[in-house]
mmCIF file of N, CA and C in Angstrom:
data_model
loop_
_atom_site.group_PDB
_atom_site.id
_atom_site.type_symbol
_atom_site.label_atom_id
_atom_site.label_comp_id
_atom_site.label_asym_id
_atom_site.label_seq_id
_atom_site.Cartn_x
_atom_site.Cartn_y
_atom_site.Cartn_z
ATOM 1 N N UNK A 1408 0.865 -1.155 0.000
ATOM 2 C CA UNK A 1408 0.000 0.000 0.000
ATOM 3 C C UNK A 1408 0.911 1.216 0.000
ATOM 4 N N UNK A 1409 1.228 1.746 -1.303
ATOM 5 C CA UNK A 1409 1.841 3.324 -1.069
ATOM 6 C C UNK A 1409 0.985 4.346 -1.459
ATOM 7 N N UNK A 1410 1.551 5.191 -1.144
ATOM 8 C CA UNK A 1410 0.772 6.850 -1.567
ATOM 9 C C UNK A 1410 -0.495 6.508 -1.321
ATOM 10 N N UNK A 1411 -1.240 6.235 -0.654
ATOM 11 C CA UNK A 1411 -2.333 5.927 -0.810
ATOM 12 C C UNK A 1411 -3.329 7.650 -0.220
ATOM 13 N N UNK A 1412 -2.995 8.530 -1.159
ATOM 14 C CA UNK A 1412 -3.013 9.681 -0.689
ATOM 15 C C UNK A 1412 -4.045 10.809 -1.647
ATOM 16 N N UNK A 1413 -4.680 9.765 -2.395
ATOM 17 C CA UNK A 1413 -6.010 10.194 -3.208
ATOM 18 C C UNK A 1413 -6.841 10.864 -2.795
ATOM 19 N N UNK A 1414 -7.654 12.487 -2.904
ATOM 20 C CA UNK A 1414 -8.862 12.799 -2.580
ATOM 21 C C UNK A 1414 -10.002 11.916 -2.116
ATOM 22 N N UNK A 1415 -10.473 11.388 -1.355
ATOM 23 C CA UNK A 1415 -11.665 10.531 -1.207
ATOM 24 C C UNK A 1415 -12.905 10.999 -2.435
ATOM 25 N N UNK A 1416 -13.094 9.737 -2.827
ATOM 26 C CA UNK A 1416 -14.090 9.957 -4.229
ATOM 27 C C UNK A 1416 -15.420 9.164 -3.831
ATOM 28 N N UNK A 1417 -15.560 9.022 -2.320
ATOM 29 C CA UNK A 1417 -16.687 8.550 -2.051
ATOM 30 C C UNK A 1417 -18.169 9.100 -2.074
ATOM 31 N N UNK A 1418 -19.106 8.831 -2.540
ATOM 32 C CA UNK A 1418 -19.984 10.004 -2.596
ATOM 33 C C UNK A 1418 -20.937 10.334 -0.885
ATOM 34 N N UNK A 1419 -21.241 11.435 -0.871
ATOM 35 C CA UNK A 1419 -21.622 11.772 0.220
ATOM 36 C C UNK A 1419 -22.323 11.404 1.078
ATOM 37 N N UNK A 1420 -22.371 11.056 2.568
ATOM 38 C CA UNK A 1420 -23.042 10.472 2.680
ATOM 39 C C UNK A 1420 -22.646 8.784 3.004
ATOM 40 N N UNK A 1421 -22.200 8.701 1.784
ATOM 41 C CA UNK A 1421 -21.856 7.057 1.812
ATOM 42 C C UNK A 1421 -20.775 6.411 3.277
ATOM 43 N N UNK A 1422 -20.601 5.134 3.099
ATOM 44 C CA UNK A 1422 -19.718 4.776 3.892
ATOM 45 C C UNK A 1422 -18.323 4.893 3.594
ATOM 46 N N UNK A 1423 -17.852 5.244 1.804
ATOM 47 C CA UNK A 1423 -16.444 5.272 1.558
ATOM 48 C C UNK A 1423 -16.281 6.768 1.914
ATOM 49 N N UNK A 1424 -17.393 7.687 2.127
ATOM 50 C CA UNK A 1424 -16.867 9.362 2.299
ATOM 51 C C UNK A 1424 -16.419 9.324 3.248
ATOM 52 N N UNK A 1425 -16.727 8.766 4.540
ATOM 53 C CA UNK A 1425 -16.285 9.014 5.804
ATOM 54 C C UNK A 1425 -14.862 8.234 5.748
ATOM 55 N N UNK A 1426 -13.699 7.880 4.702
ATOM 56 C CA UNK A 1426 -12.330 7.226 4.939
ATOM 57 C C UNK A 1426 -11.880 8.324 5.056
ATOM 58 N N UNK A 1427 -10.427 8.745 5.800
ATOM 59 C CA UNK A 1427 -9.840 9.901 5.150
ATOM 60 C C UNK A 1427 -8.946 9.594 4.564
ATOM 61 N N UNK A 1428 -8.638 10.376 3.463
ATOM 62 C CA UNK A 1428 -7.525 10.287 2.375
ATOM 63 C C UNK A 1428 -6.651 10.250 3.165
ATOM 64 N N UNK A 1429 -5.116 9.278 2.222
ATOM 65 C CA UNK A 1429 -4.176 9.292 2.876
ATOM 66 C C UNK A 1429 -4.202 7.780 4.186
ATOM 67 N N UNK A 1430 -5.409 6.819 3.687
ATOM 68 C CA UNK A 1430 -5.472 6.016 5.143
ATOM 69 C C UNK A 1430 -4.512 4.531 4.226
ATOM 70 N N UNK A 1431 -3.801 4.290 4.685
ATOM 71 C CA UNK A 1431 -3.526 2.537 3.657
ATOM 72 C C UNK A 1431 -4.307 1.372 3.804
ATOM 73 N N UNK A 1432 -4.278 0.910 4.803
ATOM 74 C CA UNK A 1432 -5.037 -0.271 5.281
ATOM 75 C C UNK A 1432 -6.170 -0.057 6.295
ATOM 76 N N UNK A 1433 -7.211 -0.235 5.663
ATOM 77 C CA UNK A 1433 -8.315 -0.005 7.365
ATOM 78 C C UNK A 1433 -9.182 -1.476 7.601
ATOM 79 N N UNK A 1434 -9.174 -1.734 8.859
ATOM 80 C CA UNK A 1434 -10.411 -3.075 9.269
ATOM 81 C C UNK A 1434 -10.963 -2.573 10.284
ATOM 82 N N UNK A 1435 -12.560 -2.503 9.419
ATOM 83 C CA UNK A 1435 -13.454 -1.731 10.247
ATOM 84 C C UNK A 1435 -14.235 -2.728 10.745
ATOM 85 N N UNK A 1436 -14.157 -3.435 12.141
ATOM 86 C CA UNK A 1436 -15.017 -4.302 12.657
ATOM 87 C C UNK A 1436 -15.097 -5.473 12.217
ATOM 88 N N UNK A 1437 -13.921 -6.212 11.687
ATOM 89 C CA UNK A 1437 -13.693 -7.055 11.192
ATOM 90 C C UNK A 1437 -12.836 -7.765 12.091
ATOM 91 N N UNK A 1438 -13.301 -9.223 12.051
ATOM 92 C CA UNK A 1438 -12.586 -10.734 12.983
ATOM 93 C C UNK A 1438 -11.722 -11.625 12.575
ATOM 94 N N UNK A 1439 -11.087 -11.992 12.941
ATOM 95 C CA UNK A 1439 -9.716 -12.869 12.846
ATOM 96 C C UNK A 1439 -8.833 -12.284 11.318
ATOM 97 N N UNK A 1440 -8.609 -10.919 11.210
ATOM 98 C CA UNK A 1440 -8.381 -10.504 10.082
ATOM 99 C C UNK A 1440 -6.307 -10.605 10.467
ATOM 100 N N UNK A 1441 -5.794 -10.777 8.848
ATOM 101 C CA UNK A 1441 -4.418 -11.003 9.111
ATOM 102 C C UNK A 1441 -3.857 -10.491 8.414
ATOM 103 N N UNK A 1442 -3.467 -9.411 8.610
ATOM 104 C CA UNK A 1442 -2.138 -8.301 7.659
ATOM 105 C C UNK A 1442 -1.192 -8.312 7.891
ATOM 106 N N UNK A 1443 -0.923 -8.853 6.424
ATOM 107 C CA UNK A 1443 0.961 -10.408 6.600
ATOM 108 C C UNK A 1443 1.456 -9.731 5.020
ATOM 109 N N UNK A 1444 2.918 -9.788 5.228
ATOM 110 C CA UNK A 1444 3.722 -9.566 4.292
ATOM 111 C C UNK A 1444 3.323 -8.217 3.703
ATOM 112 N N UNK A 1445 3.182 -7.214 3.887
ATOM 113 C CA UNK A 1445 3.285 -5.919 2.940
ATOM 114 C C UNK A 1445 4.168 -5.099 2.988
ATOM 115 N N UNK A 1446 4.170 -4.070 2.157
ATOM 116 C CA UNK A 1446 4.565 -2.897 2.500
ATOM 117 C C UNK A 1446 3.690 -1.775 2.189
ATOM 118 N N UNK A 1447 3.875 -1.016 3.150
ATOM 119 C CA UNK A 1447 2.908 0.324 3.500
ATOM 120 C C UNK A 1447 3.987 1.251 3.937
ATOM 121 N N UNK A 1448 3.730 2.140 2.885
ATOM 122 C CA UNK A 1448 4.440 3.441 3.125
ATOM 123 C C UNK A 1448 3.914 4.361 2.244
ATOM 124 N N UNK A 1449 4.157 5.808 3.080
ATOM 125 C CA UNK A 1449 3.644 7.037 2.317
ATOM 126 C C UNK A 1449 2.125 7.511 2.328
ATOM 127 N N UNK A 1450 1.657 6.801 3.218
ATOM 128 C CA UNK A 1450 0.081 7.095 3.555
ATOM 129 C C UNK A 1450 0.103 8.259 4.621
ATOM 130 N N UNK A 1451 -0.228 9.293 3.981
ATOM 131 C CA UNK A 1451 -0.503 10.574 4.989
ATOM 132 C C UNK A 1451 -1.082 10.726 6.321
ATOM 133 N N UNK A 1452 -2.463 9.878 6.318
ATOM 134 C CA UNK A 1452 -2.838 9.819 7.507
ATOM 135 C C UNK A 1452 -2.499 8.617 8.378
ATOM 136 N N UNK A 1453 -2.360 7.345 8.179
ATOM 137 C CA UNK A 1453 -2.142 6.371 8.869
ATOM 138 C C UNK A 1453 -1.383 4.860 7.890
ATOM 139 N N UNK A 1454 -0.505 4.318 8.660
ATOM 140 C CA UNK A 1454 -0.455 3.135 7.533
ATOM 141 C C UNK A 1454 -1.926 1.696 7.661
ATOM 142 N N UNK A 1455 -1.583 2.009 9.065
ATOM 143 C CA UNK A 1455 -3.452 0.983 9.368
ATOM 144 C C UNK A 1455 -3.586 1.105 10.358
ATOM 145 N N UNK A 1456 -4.916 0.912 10.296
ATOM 146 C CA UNK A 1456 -6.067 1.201 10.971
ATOM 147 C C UNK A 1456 -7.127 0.163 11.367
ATOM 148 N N UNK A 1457 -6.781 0.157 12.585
ATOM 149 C CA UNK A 1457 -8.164 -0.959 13.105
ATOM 150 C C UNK A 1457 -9.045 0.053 13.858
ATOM 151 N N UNK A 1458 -10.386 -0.217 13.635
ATOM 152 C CA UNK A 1458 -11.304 0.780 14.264
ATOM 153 C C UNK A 1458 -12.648 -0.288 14.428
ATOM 154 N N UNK A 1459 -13.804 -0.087 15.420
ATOM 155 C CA UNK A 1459 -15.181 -0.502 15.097
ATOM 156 C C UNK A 1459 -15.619 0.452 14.407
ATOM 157 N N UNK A 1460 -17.037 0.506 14.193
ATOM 158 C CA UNK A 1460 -17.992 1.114 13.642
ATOM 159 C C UNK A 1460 -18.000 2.206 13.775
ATOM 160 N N UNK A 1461 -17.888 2.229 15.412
ATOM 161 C CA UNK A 1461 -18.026 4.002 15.237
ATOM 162 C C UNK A 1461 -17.135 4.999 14.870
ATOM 163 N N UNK A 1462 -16.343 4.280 13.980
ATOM 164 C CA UNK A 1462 -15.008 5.039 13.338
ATOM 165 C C UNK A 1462 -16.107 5.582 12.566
ATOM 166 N N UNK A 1463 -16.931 5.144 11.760
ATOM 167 C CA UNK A 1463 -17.844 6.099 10.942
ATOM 168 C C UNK A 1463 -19.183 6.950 11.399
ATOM 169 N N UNK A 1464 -18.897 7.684 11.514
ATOM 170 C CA UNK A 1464 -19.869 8.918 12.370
ATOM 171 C C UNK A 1464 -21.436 9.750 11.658
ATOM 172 N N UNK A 1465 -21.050 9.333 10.493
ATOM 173 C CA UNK A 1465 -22.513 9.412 10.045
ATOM 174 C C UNK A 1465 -23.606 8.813 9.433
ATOM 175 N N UNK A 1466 -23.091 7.183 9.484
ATOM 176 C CA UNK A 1466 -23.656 5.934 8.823
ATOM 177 C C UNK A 1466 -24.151 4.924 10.082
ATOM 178 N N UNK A 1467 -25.646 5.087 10.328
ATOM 179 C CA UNK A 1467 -26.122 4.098 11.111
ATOM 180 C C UNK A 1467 -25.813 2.804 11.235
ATOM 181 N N UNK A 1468 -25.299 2.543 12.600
ATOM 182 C CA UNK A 1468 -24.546 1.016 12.930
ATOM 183 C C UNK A 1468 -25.752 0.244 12.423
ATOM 184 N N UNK A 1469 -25.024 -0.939 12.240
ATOM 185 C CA UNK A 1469 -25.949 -2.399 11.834
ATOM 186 C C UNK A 1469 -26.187 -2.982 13.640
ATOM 187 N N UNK A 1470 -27.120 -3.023 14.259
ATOM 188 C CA UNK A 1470 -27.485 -3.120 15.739
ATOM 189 C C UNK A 1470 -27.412 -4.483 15.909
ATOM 190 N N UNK A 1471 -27.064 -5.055 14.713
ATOM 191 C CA UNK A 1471 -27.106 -6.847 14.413
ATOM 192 C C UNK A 1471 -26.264 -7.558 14.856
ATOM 193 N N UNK A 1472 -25.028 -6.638 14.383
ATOM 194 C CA UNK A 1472 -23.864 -6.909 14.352
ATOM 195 C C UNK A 1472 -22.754 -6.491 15.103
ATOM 196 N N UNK A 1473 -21.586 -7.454 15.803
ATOM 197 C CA UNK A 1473 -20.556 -7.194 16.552
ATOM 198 C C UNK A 1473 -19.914 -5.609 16.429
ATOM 199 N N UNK A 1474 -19.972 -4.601 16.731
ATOM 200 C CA UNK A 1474 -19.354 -3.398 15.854
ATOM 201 C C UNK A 1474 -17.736 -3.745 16.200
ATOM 202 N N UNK A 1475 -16.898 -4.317 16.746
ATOM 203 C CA UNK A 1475 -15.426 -3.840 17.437
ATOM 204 C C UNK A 1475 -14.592 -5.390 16.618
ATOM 205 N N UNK A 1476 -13.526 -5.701 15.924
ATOM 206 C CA UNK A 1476 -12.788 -5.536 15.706
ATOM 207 C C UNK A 1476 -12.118 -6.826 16.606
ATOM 208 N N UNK A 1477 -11.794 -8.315 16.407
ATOM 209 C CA UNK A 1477 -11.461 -8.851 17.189
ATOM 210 C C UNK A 1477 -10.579 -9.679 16.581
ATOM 211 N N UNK A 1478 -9.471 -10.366 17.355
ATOM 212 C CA UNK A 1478 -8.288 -10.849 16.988
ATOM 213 C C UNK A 1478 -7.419 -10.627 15.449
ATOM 214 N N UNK A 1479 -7.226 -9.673 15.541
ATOM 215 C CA UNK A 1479 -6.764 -9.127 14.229
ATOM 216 C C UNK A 1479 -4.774 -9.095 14.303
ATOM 217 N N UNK A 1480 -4.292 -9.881 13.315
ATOM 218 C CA UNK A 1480 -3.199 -9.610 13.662
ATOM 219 C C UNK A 1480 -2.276 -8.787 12.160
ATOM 220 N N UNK A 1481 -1.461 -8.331 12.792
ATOM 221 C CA UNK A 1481 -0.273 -7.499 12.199
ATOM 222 C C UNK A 1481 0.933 -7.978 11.988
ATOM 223 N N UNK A 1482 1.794 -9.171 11.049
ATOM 224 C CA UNK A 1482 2.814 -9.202 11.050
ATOM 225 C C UNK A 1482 3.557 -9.450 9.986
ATOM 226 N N UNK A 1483 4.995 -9.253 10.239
ATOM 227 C CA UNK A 1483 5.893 -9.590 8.991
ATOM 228 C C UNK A 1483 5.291 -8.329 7.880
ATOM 229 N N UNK A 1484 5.197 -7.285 8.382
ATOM 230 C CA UNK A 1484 5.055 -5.894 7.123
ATOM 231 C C UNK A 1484 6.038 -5.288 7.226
ATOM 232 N N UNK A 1485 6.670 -3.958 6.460
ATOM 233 C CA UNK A 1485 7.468 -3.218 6.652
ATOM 234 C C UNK A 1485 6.924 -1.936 6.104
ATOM 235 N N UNK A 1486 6.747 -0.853 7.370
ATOM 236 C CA UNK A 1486 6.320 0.295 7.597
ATOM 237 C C UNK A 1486 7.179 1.335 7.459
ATOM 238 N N UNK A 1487 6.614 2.384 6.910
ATOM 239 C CA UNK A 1487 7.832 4.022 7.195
ATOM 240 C C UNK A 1487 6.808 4.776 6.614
ATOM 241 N N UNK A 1488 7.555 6.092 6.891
ATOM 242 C CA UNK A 1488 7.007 7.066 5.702
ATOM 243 C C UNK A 1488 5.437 7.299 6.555
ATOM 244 N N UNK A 1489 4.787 6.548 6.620
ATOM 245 C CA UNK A 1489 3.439 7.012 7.241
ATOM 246 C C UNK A 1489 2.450 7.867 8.308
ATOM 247 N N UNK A 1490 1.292 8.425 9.081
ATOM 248 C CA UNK A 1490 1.465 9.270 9.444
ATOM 249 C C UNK A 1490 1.756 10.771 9.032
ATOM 250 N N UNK A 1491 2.459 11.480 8.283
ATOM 251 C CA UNK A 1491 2.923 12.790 8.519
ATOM 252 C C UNK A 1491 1.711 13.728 8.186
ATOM 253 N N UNK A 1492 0.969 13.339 8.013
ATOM 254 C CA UNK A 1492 0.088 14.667 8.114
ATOM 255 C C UNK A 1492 -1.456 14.011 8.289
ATOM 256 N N UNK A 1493 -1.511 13.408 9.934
ATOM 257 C CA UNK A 1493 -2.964 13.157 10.058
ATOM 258 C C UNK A 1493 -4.096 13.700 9.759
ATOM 259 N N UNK A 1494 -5.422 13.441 9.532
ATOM 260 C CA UNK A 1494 -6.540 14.127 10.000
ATOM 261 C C UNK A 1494 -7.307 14.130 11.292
ATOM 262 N N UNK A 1495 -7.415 15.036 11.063
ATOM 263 C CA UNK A 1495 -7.875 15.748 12.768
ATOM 264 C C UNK A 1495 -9.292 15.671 12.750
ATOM 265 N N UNK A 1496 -9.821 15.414 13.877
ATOM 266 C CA UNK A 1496 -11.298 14.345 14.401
ATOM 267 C C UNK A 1496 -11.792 16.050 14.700
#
């Protein structure tokens, strides 16, 4: 995942508007997820991102469903570069 530093082209409203540009990897409320072997660099706001649901703030939760994000692992990637110019909540 590089540069991943595109205007968001999500339309309004939607669930892709609320990403912020600049994010590389996100798992939004997602289980036994495994981010193995990459490289991520040059993503402005974050290289990844684990969040629940309420990472998205204007899209009604599914009340069905687990919102948070469980056993998710991270390994064997190689990171830099990422970060330098977050967005601010």
């Amino acid at each position: 995942m590089l540069d991943n530093n595109t205007p968001n082209f999500g339309i309004p409203g939607s669930l892709v508007s609320q990403i912020p540009a600049g994010s590389g990897i996100i798992v939004m409320s997602g289980d036994e997820v495994i981010i193995e072997d990459n490289v991520i660099t040059g993503n402005n706001n974050a290289g990844i991102i684990i969040t629940s649901q309420d990472f998205v703030t204007e899209i009604a939760s599914d009340t069905g469903s687990d919102p948070n994000p469980d056993k998710v692992q991270i390994r064997d990637n190689v990171m830099f570069a990422n970060g330098a110019s977050p967005r601010a909540r």
